[in-house]
C-alpha cells in the first residue's frame, strides 16, 4: 500500500490547483488524508480511495465557486 507520506503531497497539490492557487487549510488536507486512509482500511484499492478523496475536493465550494474580490467602486447593477 501507498503510505501517507506519498499520498498527502499529491492530495495537497491537487487541492492547490483545484482551488486556483488558494492554499487549503492544513486541517482540510488532514481530513482528506484521513478519508483516504479510512477508504484503504475499508478495503478500497489505492486508485479507488484516491479517486473518492479527490472527488471530495471537486465537490468543495472552494472549487465550485470562484471568490471575486469586492469592488470598491459601485457597478451599474449594484444596489445603492
C-alpha positions as MATLAB code, in Angstrom:
seq = 'XXXXXXXXXXXXXXXXXXXXXXXXXXXXXXXXXXXXXXXXXXXXXXXXXXXXXXXXXXXXXXXXXXXXXXXXXXXXXXXX';
ca = [
       0.000    0.000    0.000;
       0.980    3.592   -0.626;
       1.819    5.382    2.609;
       0.530    8.759    3.774;
       3.913   10.307    3.066;
       3.268    9.803   -0.662;
      -0.486   10.478   -0.701;
      -0.583   13.677    1.344;
       1.614   15.738   -1.035;
      -0.433   14.518   -4.012;
      -3.716   15.486   -2.331;
      -2.301   18.852   -1.265;
      -1.012   19.610   -4.759;
      -4.341   18.621   -6.332;
      -6.300   20.820   -3.905;
      -3.992   23.788   -4.520;
      -4.575   23.509   -8.275;
      -8.317   22.922   -7.867;
      -8.647   25.966   -5.600;
      -6.841   28.102   -8.193;
      -3.783   28.756   -6.074;
      -5.574   29.363   -2.772;
      -3.724   27.333   -0.157;
      -6.054   24.867    1.560;
      -6.008   24.813    5.359;
      -3.778   22.111    6.864;
      -6.822   20.755    8.733;
      -8.642   20.312    5.396;
      -5.704   18.354    3.958;
      -5.593   16.273    7.151;
      -9.298   15.406    6.796;
      -8.757   14.418    3.158;
      -5.793   12.230    4.115;
      -7.868   10.645    6.886;
     -10.645    9.991    4.365;
      -8.166    8.281    2.034;
      -6.794    6.181    4.910;
     -10.309    5.170    6.012;
     -11.186    4.039    2.487;
      -7.965    1.994    2.265;
      -8.649    0.392    5.656;
     -12.153   -0.477    4.418;
     -10.577   -2.438    1.563;
     -10.622    0.077   -1.289;
      -7.748   -0.047   -3.757;
      -5.293    2.837   -3.846;
      -6.870    4.112   -7.063;
     -10.433    3.935   -5.785;
      -9.564    5.568   -2.454;
      -7.661    8.346   -4.213;
     -10.464    8.955   -6.739;
     -13.019    9.243   -3.968;
     -10.788   11.582   -1.976;
     -10.137   13.833   -4.962;
     -13.877   13.864   -5.711;
     -14.368   15.464   -2.283;
     -12.060   18.291   -3.404;
     -14.021   18.719   -6.633;
     -17.287   18.941   -4.667;
     -15.883   21.629   -2.369;
     -17.264   25.179   -2.582;
     -13.642   26.345   -2.900;
     -13.518   24.545   -6.255;
     -17.076   25.140   -7.420;
     -17.188   28.871   -6.728;
     -14.535   31.408   -7.531;
     -14.328   34.169   -4.950;
     -14.042   37.600   -6.505;
     -12.562   40.483   -4.541;
     -15.126   43.097   -3.546;
     -15.131   46.104   -5.812;
     -14.525   49.499   -4.248;
     -16.497   51.254   -6.956;
     -20.212   50.594   -7.375;
     -21.253   48.977  -10.626;
     -24.390   49.642  -12.621;
     -26.152   46.585  -11.230;
     -25.017   47.067   -7.619;
     -27.659   48.232   -5.162;
     -27.083   51.713   -3.749;
];
